[in-house]
Structures are given as C-alpha cells and as structure tokens.
XYZ file of C-alpha atoms in Angstrom:
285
model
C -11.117 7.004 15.746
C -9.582 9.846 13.765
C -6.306 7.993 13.153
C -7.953 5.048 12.535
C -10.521 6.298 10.162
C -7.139 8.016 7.715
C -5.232 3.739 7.834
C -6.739 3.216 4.242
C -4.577 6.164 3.157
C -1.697 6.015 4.661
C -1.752 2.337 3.415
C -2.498 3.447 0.230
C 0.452 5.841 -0.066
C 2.898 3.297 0.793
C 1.870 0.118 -1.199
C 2.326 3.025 -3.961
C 6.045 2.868 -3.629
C 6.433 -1.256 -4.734
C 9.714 -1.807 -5.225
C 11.429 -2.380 -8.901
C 11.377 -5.898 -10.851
C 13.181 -7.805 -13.379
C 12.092 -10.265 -15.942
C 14.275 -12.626 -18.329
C 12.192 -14.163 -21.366
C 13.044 -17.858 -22.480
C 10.855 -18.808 -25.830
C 6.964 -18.805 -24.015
C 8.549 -18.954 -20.773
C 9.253 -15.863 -18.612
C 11.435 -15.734 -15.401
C 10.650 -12.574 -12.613
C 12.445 -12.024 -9.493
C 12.278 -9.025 -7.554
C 15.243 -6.511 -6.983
C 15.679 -2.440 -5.558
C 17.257 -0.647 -8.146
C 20.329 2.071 -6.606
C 20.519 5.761 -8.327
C 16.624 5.777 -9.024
C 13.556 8.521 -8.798
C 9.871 6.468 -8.926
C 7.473 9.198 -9.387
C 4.107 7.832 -8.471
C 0.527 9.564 -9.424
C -2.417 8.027 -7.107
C -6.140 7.836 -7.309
C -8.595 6.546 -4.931
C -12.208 6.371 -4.527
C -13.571 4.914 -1.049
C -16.823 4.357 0.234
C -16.836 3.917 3.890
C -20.558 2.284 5.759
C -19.929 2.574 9.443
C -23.231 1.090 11.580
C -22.909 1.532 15.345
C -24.999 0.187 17.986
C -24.944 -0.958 22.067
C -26.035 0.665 25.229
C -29.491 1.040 24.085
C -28.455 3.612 21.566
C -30.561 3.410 18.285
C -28.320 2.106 15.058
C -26.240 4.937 14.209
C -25.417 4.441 10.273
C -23.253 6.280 8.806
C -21.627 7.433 5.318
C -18.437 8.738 3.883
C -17.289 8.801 0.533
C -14.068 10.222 -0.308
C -11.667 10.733 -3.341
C -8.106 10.555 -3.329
C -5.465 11.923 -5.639
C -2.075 12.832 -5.637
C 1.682 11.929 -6.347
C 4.436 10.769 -4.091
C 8.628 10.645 -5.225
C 10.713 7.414 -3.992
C 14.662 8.363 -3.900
C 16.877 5.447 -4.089
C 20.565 6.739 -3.434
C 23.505 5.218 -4.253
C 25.772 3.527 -1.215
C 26.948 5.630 1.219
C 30.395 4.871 3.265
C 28.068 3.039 6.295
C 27.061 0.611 3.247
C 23.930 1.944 2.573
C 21.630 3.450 0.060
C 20.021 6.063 1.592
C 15.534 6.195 0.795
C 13.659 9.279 1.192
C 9.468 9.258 0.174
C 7.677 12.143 0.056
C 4.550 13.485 -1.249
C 4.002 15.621 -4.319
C 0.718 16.567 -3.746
C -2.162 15.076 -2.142
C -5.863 16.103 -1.621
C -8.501 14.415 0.324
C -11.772 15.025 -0.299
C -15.027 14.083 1.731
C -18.620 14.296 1.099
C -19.659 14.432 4.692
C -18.118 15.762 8.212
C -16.284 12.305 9.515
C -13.158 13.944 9.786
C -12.933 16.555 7.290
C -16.133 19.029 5.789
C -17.238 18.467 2.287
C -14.648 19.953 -0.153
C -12.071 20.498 2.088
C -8.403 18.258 2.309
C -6.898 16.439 5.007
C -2.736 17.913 4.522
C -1.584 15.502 7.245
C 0.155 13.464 5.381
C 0.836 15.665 2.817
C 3.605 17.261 5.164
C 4.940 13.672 5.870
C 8.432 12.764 4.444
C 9.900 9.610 5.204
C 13.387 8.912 5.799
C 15.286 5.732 5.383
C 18.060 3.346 4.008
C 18.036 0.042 1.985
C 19.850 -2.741 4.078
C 20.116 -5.477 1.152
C 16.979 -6.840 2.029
C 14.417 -4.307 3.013
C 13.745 -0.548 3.404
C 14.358 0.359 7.139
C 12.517 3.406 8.249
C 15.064 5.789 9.827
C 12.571 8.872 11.074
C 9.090 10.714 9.832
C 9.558 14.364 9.553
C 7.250 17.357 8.554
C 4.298 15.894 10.982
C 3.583 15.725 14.789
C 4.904 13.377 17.024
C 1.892 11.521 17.423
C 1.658 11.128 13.483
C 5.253 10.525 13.208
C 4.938 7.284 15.205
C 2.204 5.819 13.809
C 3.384 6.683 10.219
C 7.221 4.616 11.208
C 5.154 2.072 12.853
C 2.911 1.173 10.190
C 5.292 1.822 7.322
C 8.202 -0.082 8.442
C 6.153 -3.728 8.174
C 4.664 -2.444 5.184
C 8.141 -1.992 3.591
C 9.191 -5.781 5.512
C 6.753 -7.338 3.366
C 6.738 -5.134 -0.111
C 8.781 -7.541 -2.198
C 7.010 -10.037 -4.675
C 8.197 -13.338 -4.218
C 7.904 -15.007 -7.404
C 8.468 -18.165 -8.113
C 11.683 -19.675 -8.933
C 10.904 -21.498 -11.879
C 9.820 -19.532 -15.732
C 5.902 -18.861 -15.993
C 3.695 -19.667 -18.813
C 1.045 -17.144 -19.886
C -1.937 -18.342 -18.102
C -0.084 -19.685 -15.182
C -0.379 -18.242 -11.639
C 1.640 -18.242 -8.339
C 0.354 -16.820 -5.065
C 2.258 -14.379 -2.673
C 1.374 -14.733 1.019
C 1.959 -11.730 3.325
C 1.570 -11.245 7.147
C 1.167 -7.545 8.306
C 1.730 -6.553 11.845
C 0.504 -3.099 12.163
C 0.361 -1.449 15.694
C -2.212 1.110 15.860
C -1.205 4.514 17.659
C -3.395 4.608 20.480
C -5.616 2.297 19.671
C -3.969 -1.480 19.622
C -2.554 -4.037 17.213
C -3.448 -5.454 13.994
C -2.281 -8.068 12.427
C -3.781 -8.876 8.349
C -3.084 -12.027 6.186
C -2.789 -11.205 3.101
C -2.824 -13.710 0.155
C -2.337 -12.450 -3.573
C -2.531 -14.319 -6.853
C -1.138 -12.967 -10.006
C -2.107 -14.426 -13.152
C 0.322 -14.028 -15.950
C -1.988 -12.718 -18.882
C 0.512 -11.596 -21.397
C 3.553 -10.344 -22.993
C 3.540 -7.424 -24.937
C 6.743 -5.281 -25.809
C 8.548 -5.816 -22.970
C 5.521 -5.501 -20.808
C 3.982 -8.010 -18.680
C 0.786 -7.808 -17.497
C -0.893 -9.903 -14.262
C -4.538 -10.063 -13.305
C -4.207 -10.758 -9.415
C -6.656 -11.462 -6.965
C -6.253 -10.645 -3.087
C -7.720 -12.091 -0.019
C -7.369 -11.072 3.285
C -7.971 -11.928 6.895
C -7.228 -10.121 9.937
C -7.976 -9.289 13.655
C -7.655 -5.360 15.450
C -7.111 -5.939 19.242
C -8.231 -2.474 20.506
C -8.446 -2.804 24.212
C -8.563 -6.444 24.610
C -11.406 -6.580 22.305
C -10.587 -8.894 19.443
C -12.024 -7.255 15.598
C -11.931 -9.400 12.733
C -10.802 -7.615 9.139
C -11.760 -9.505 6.003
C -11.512 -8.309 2.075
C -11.463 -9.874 -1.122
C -9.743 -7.867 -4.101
C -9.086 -7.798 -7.784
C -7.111 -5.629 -10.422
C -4.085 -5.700 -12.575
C -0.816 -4.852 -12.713
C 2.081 -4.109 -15.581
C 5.641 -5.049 -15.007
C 8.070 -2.843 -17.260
C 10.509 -6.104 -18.361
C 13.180 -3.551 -19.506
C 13.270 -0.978 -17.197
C 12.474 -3.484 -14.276
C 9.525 -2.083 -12.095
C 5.936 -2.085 -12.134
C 4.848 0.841 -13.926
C 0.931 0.377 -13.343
C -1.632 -1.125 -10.897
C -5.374 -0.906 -10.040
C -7.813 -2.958 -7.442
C -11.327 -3.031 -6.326
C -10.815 -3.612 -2.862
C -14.183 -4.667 -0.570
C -13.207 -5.125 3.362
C -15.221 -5.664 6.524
C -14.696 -5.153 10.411
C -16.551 -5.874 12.893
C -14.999 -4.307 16.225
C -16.551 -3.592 19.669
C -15.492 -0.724 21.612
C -16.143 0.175 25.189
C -19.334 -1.707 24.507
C -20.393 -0.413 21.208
C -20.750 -2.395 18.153
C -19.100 -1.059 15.251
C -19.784 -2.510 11.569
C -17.683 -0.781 8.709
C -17.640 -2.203 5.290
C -14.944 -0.117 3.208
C -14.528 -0.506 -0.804
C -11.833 0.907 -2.300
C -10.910 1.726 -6.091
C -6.970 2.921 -6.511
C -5.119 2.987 -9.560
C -1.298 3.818 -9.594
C 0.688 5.034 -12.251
C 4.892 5.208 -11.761
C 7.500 6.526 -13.956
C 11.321 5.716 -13.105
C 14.062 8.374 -13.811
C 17.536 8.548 -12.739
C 18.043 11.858 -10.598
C 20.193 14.050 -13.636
C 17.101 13.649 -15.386
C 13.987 13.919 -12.755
C-alpha cells in the first residue's frame, strides 16, 4: 500500500511537465495546436494540498477510518535537447526540490518528507510524436520500474488535441484520454479521462481556459476489480508567443472503492495543485 498510497504524486510531478503549445489569432477567432519545442529548459514550481479519507472494513474487523492530509511543494526542470545523430532530441526531468509533508503516520511522521522521488531523474528522447522513457536513475529498482511504467503512458497521452478548426471565446472542445497504468506489485489500472477547456479569453498574448475533468477508472489488484471516479475543475494559461502553458490549477475530488484479500477499502482523495512554468533556452537557465 506504500507505493500505492505516493500514485497522486508521482502523477502530479509528471502532468507538471505538459508539453509546449502554439496559437495563431484570426480577428475573434484563435487557432491552437500542440507542438514540443527543441533547445528548451521548462522550469516548473508545484503545490499541492491533499486530503486523503481511507475507511476499511471485512473480517469482522470494526471500521477502521482513517486520515491524512498532506502538502506538497517543489520544482522540477524539463530539458529538451536538440537532435542528436540517432535523430533524436534527447529529454531529461528532474526534480529541483520537493518536500512532502504529512499530518499523521500513513507513510511518513508529521513534519517529516518523503525524498523518494526527490532522487528520481528521468531519462528519455522525443521520437516526433511522444516522449519515450529511456531509464529512471537516482532511485531503487523497485521505484525505478514503477516510476518508467507509470510515466511512459503518462507522456503517450500528454498532448492536447485541439481542435482543428479556430475557437471563439466562449467555445469549448473536449480532450479524451485513456491511461493504462500498471501498478508495481499491486496490478493494473486503467483511467478515462475526459477534459473540457473553455476558451475564456484573450489577453496579451495569453489565453486562458476554464476546463473541467471527469474521470472513470478500474484498479485490478489481484483479480479484484476497483472502480476510480473524480470530477475536476481549474484553469489554465497558454503563453500564445512563447508557445506553452505557463500556468494551471484544479480541485480534483476522486473515489475508490477496492477490496483486498477480503477487506473493503473506501478512499475519497481531493486534491488542490497549482503549477507555475517558466521556459528558457539552456545559455540562459
């Protein structure tokens, strides 16, 4: 359960690193597709606040509620390299600094931080489509695995797909995503993920979306089937100009029911993040 319980930030971390964005403005009308920008630093600054409400229950055991409340914060550094002589760009992510701090003893004592992931630096190339995860170094084995398993459909699906036509301010398009995310040791899960962005306005070069997420899920953990729901809602800002998003934030409320060797489990998560990137070219990170 410990690997399990630290998903929401390892998730977190990588959905920090979205990938750049372009924009081309006709009168009211504004056209975005999405594109990964050689020769580029993102420097990323995170937040998080998550309330976790685990209930567990079975075997005669009295309800076993419990409580943890944590805070996230720290920055992660996204290296796209120019094209190497295989054809590549080469991708390294690493963390800055992180600190993870609990209020209760499920897995880590009030005040202290979880480094785990801290250490992690991932290692990769862009293909002309995706990021392909190469290796994880600067963690265990066991860590290493998980963190190229669940990162590398994370990175599949990463790319906003917006529509091909101009947008209006008011109008909306949704983005539908599939995530298949093996769990180390514990089983597969698979989430469906369905974002709307709203486009609200366009100030300075700036765009700015209200979106809206749903999602819907299953965790088969020993031939046990757990269903994963969530509903979500934040903003974003798209630098037209300098083509990325340059800020996000969601309210995220999810709920999974899973049973495990005959023990109900009932955790209802809500998340807070907000995200903050700046883009640099390397001569001048």
């Amino acid at each position: 359960m410990r690997l399990y319980y630290k998903l929401p930030f390892l998730l977190f971390f990588l959905y920090s690193c979205k990938t750049t964005n372009k924009a081309s403005e006709d009168v009211t009308r504004y056209l975005f597709q999405t594109e990964i920008t050689p020769n580029t630093i993102f420097k990323t600054s995170i937040e998080q606040n998550m309330e976790m409400n685990m209930t567990m229950s079975g075997h005669g055991m009295p309800t076993y509620p419990t409580v943890v409340k944590t805070k996230t914060t720290g920055g992660t550094t996204l290296i796209i390299g120019n094209k190497n002589q295989l054809g590549y760009n080469p991708v390294s992510i690493t963390y800055d600094s992180l600190n993870v701090v609990a209020e209760n003893e499920l897995p880590v004592s009030s005040g202290q931080s979880t480094p785990d992931f801290s250490k992690a630096k991932l290692h990769g190339h862009y293909d002309g489509k995706t990021i392909r995860v190469d290796s994880v170094t600067g963690v265990n084995d066991q860590l290493s695995n998980m963190i190229q398993q669940l990162s590398q459909p994370i990175f599949d699906d990463m790319i906003i797909n917006f529509p091909s036509n101009p947008m209006y301010i008011g109008e909306s398009f949704t983005d539908f995503k599939t995530l298949d995310l093996p769990l180390q040791g514990l089983g597969i899960g698979v989430m469906d993920m369905k974002m709307t962005y709203t486009l609200v306005k366009v100030v300075n070069q700036k765009a700015t979306f209200n979106n809206t997420l749903v999602i819907n899920g299953s965790i088969n953990i020993n031939g046990e089937e757990s269903l994963i729901v969530g509903e979500g809602s934040g903003y974003s800002i798209l630098d037209i100009t300098e083509k990325y998003i340059s800020f996000s934030n969601l309210t995220l409320t999810q709920t999974t029911n899973m049973k495990m060797q005959g023990v109900n489990i009932r955790q209802e998560i809500v998340i807070h993040s907000k995200n903050k990137v700046a883009k640099c070219r390397p001569d001048k990170s």
